[in-house]
Short mmCIF file of C-alpha atoms and ligand atoms in Angstrom, two decimals:
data_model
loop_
_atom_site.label_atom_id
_atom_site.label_comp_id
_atom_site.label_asym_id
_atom_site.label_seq_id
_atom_site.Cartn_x
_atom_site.Cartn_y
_atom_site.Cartn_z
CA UNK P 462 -59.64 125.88 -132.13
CA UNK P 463 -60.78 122.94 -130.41
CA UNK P 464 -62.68 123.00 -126.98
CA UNK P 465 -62.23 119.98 -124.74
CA UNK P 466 -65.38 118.82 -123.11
CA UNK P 467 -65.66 120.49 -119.85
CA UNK P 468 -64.67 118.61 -116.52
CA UNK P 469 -66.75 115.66 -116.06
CA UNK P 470 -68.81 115.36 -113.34
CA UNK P 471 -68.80 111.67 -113.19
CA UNK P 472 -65.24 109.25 -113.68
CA UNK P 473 -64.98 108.17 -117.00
CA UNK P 474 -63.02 104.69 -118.38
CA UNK P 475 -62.20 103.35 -121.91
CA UNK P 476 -60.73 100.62 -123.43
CA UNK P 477 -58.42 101.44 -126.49
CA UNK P 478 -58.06 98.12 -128.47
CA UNK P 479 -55.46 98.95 -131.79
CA UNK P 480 -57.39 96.35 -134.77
CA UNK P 481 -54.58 94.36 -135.49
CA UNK P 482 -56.09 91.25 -134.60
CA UNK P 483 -58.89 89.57 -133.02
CA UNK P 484 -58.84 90.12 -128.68
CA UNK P 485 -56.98 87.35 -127.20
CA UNK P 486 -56.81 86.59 -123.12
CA UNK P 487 -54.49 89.41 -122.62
CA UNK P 488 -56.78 91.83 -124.13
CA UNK P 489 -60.18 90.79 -122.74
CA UNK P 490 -58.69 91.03 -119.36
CA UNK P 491 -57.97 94.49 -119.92
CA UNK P 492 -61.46 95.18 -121.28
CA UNK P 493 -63.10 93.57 -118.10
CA UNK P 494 -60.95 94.85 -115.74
CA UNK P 495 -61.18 98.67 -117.30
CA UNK P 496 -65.06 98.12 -117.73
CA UNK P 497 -65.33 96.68 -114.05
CA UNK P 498 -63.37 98.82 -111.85
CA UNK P 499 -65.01 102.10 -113.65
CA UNK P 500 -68.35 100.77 -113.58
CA UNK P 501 -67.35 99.94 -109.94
CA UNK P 502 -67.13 103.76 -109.55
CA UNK P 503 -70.26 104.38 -111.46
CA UNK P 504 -69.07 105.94 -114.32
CA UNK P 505 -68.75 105.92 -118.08
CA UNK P 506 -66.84 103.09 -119.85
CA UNK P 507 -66.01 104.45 -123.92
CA UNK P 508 -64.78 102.26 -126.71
CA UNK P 509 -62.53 103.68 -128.72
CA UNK P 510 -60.43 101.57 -131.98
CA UNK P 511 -57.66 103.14 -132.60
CA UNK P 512 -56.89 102.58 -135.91
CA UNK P 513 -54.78 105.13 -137.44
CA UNK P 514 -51.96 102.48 -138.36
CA UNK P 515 -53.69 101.68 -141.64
CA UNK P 516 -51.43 99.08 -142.53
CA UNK P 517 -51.54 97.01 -139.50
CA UNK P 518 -55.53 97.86 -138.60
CA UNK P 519 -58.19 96.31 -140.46
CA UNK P 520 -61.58 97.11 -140.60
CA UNK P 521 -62.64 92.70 -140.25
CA UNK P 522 -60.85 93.23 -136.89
CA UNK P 523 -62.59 96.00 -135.32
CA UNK P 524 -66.11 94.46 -136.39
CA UNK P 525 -65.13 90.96 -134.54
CA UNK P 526 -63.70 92.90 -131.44
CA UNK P 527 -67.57 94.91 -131.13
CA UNK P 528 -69.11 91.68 -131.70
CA UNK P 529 -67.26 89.82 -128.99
CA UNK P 530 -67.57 92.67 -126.38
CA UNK P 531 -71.31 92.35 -127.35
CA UNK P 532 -71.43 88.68 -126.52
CA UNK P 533 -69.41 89.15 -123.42
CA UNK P 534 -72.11 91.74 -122.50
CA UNK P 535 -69.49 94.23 -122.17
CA UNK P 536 -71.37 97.14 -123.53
CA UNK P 537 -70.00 100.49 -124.01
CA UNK P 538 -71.37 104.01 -122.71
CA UNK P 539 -72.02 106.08 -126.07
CA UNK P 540 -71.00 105.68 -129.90
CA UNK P 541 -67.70 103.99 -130.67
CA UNK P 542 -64.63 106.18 -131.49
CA UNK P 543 -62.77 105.30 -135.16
CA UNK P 544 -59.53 107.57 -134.77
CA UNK P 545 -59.30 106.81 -138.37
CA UNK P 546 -61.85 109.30 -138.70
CA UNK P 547 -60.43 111.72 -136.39
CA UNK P 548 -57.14 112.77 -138.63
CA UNK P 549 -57.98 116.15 -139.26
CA UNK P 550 -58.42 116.84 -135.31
CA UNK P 551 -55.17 115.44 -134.75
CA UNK P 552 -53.56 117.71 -137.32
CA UNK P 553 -55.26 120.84 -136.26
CA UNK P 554 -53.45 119.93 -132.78
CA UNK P 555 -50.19 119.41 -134.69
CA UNK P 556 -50.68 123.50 -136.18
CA UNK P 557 -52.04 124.76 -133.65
CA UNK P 558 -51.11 124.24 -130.19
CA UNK P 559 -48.70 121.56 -130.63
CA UNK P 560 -47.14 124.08 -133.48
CA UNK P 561 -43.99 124.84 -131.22
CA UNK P 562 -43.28 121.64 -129.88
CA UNK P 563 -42.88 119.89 -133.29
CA UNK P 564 -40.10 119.46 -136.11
CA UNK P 565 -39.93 118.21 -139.34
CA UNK P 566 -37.20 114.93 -139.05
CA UNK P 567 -35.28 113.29 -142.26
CA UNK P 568 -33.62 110.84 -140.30
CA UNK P 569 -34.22 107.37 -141.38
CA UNK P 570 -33.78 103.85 -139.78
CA UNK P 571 -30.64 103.41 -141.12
CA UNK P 572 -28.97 106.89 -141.16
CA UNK P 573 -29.69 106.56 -137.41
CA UNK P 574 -28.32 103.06 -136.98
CA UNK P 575 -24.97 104.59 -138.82
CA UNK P 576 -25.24 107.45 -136.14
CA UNK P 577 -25.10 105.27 -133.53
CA UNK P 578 -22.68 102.69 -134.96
CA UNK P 579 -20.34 105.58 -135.01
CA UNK P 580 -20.79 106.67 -131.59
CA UNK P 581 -20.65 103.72 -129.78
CA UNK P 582 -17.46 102.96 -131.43
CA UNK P 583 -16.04 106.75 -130.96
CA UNK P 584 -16.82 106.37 -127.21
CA UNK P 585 -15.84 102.83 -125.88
CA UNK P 586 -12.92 101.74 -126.41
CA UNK P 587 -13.79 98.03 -127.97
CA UNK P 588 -15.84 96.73 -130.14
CA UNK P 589 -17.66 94.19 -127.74
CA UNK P 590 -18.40 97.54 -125.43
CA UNK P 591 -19.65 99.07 -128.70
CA UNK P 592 -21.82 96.13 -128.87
CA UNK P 593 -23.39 96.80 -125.56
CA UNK P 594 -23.92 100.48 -126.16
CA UNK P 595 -25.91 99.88 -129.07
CA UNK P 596 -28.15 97.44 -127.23
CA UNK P 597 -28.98 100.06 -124.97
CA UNK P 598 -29.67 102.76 -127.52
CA UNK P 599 -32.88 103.77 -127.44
CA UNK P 600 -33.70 107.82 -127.82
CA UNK P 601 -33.62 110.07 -130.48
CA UNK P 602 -30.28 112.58 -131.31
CA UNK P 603 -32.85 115.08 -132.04
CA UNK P 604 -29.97 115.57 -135.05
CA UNK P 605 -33.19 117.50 -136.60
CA UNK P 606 -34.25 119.60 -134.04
CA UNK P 607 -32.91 122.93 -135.14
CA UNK P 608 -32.79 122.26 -138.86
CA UNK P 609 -35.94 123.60 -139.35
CA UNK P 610 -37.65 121.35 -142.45
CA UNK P 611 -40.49 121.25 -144.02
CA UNK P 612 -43.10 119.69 -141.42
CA UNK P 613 -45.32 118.89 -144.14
CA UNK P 614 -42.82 116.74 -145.95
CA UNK P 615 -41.30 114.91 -143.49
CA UNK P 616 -42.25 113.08 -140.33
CA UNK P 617 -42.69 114.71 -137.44
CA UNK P 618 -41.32 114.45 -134.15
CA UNK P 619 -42.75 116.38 -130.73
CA UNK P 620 -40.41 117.73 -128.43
CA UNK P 621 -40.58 115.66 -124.96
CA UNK P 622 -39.67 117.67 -121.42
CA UNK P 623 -36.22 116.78 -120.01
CA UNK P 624 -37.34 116.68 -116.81
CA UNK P 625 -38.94 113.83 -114.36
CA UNK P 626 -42.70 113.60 -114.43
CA UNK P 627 -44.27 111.75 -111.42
CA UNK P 628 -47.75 110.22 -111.40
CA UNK P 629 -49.60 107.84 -109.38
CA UNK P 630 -50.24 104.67 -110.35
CA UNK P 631 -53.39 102.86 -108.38
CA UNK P 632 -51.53 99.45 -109.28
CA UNK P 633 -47.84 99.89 -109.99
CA UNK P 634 -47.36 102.72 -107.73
CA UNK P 635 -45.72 106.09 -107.72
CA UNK P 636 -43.84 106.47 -110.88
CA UNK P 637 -41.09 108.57 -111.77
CA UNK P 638 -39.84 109.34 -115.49
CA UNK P 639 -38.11 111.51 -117.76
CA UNK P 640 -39.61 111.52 -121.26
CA UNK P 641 -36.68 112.72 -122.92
CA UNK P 642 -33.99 110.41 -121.36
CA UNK P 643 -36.41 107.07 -122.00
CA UNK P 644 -38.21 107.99 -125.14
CA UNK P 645 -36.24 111.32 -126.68
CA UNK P 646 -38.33 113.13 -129.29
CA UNK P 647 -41.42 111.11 -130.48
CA UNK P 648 -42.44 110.96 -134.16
CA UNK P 649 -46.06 111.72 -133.91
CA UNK P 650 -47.00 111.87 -137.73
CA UNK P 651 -45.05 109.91 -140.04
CA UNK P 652 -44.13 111.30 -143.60
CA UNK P 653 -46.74 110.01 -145.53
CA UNK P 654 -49.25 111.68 -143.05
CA UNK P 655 -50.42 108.51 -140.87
CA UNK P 656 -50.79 109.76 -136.86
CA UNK P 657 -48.83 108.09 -134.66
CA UNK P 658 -50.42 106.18 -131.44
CA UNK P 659 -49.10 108.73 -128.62
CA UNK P 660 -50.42 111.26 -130.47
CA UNK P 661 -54.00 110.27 -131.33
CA UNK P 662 -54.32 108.73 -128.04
CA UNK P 663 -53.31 111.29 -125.56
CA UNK P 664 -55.34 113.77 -127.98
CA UNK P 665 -58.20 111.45 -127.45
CA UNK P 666 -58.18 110.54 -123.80
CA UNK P 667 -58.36 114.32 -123.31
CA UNK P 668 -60.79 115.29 -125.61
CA UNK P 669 -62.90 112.67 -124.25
CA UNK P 670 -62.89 113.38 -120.66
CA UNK P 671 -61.54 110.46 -119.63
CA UNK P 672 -60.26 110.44 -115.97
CA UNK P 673 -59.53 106.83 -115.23
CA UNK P 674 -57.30 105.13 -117.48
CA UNK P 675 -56.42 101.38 -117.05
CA UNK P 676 -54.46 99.77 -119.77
CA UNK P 677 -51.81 97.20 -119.85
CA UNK P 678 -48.09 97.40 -118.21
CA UNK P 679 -46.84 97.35 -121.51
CA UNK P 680 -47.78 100.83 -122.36
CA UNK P 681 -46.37 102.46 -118.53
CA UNK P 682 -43.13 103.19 -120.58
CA UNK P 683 -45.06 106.09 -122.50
CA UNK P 684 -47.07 107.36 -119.92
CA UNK P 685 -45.01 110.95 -119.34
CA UNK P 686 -44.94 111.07 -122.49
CA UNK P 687 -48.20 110.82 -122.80
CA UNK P 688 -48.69 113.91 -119.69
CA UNK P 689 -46.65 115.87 -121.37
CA UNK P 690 -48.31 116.06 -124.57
CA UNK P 691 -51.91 116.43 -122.69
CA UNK P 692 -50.41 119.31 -120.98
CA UNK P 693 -49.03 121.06 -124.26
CA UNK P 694 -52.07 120.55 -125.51
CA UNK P 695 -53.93 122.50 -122.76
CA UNK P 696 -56.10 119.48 -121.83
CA UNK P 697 -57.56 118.19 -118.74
CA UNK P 698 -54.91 115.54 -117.35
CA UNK P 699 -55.87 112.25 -116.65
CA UNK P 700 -56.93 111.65 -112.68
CA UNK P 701 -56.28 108.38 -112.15
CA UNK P 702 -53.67 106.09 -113.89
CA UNK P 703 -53.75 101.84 -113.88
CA UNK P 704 -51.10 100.08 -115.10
CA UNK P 705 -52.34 96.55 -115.22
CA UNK P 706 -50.01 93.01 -114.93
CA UNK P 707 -49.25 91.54 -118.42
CA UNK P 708 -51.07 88.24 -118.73
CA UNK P 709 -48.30 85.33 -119.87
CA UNK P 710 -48.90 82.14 -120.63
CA UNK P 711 -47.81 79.25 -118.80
CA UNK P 712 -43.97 79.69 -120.31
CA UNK P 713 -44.01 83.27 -119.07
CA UNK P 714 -44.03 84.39 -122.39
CA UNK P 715 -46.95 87.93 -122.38
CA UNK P 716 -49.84 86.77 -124.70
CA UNK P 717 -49.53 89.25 -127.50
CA UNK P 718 -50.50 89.19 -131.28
CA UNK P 719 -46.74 89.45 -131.90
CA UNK P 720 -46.74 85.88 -130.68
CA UNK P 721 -49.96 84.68 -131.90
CA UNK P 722 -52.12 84.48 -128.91
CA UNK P 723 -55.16 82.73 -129.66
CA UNK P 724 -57.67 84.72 -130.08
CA UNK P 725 -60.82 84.03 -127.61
CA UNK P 726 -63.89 82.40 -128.28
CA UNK P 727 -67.28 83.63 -126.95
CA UNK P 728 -69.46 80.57 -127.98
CA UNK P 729 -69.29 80.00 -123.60
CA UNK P 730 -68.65 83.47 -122.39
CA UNK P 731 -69.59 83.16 -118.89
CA UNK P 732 -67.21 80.80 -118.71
CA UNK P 733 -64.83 83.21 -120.29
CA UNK P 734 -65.52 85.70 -118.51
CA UNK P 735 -65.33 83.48 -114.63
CA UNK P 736 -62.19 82.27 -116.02
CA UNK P 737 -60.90 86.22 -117.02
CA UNK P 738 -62.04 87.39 -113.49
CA UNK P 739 -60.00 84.41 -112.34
CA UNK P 740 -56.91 85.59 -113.75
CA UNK P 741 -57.41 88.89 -112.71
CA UNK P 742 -57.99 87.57 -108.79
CA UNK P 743 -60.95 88.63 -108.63
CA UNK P 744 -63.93 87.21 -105.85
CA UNK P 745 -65.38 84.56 -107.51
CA UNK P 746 -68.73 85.11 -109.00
CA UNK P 747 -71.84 82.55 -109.91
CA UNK P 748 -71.81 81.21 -112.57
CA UNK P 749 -74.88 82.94 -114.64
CA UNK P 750 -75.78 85.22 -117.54
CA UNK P 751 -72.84 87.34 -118.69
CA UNK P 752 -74.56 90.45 -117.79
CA UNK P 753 -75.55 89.07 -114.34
CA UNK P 754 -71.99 88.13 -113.48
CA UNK P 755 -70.24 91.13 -114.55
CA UNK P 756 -72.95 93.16 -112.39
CA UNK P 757 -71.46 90.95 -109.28
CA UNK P 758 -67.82 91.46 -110.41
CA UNK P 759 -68.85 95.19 -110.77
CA UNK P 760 -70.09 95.04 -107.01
CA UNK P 761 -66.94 93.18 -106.11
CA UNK P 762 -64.09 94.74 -108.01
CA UNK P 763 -60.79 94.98 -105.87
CA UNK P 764 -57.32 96.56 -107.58
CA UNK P 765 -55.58 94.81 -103.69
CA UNK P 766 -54.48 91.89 -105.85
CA UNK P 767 -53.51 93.09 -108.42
CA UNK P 768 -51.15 95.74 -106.73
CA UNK P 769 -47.30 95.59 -107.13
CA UNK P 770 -47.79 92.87 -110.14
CA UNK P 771 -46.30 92.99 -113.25
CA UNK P 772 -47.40 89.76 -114.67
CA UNK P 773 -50.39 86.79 -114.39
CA UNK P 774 -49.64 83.39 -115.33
CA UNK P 775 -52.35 81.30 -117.42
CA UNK P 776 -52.17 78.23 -115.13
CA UNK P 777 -51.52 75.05 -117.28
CA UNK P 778 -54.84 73.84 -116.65
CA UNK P 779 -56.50 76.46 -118.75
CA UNK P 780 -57.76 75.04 -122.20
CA UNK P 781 -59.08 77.87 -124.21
CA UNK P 782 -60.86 76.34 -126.66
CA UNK P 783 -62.52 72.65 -125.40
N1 LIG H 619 -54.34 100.69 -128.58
C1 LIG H 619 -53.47 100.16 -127.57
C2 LIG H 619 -53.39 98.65 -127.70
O1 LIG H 619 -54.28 98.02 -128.28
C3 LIG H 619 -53.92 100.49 -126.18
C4 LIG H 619 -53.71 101.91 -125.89
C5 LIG H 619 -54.13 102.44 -124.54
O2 LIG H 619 -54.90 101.78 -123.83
O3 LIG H 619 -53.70 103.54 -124.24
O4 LIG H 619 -52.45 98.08 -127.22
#
């Protein structure tokens, strides 16, 4: 049995980065602003690549996001975290405590699609209304849940409470959701054995210690999901929750690697970094040394501006790479 660390005595951070490409804008400003605002609290900031998606993650990627942290003098507290190498703790979670929570699920893509063809054509009386019912589709049928398969030879899904889980967050504000009603039962292993992201992460964050987590808006959607599996689990739960604004470029569109954000180049990086704590409306800081500037930002972080947003626009004047 695994024993989470004990309660921290001091607020720990991370930053989580998935090696499927190089950091872009959108990414660095989550780095910062998780480094800043926990070294703003003087604690602990932990890298941790979460790789277990072996077919998207690649090992080139992980090396150039270390090396540009480095030049942004972003330095981490401790050795770096590989969840690639962390499989069999993840799995001793999945027999152990998890155990109950879990099922083996033979549902594919498609059988599912056919599912809910069928039932949005059984229930609504047209096919355009059928049409709009699928759109909306979202959750498992848990079709699986009482079948009682093999869990080692087929994926597996964790059962998620149907109930409403509220947390606070320090920059969206109280939420309220139902895991089971937005995101029905997650598959946490897939059949051929690779962990799922929910899974390894919400493992990891406990196991860890960490007590401040600020990652992007686009991950809020899982975050009772996430509680709930931390709590099954029997680990500490997370203290403080950050939800941060989804950078978008001057179209609106949120830089992602989906849509080929550029990825950012540290040959100036205190100007990458003024321009990042620009974005994030931050005080301005002098232009200097990396590591002397982020020690100002440090001394000046403020979540105010940030509070309520959902998105940052790259203003039109911003040329990444002059
Ligand atoms: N690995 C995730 C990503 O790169 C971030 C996960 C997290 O911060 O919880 O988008």
């Amino acid at each position: 049995m695994l024993i989470p660390s004990q309660p921290p005595s001091r607020p720990i951070g991370r930053f989580a980065p998935s090696p499927t490409g190089e950091l872009h804008l959108g990414s660095l400003t989550t780095a910062l602003a998780s480094y800043c605002h926990i070294k703003s609290l003087n604690g602990d900031w932990l890298l941790r690549i979460e790789d277990t998606d072996t077919e998207r993650c690649d090992q080139q990627f992980s090396e150039q996001i270390l090396i540009d942290l480095e030049a942004l003098s972003l330095h981490w507290d401790g050795d770096v975290v590989y969840q690639s190498e962390r499989i069999d703790i993840y799995n001793d979670y999945l027999s152990s405590t998890l155990l109950p929570l879990t099922y083996g699920c033979q549902c594919s893509r498609k059988s599912l699609e056919q599912y809910w063809e069928r039932k949005a054509i059984v229930e609504t009386s047209n096919l355009q209304n059928a049409n709009q019912k699928l759109l909306n589709r979202q959750r498992y049928p848990r079709c699986c849940v009482d079948a009682s398969l093999n869990k080692d030879q087929h994926k597996l899904r964790i059962q998620l409470p149907d109930y409403s889980i509220g947390f606070r967050d320090g920059i969206q504000g109280l939420q309220w959701d139902n895991p089971q009603q937005t995101l029905g039962d997650m598959v946490v292993r897939r059949q051929d054995g690779m962990i799922n992201y929910i899974l390894a992460a919400s493992l990891d964050d406990g196991l860890q210690g960490v007590t401040h987590i600020m990652r992007g808006l686009d991950i809020l959607p899982m975050t009772t999901a996430q509680i709930s599996i931390m709590q099954a689990a029997r680990l500490p739960a997370i203290e403080q929750w950050y939800h941060l604004p989804l950078i978008c470029n001057p179209n609106g569109q949120k830089l992602s690697k989906q849509n080929l954000a550029q990825p950012i180049d540290t040959r100036d990086p205190s100007k990458l970094i003024a321009h990042a704590l620009q974005l994030l409306q931050q005080p301005l800081v002098d232009m200097d040394t990396p590591a002397r500037m982020l020690e100002q930002a440090v001394a000046q972080w403020d979540n105010t501006p940030l509070q309520g947003k959902t998105s940052l626009n790259i203003p039109n004047s911003y040329i990444p790479n002059p």
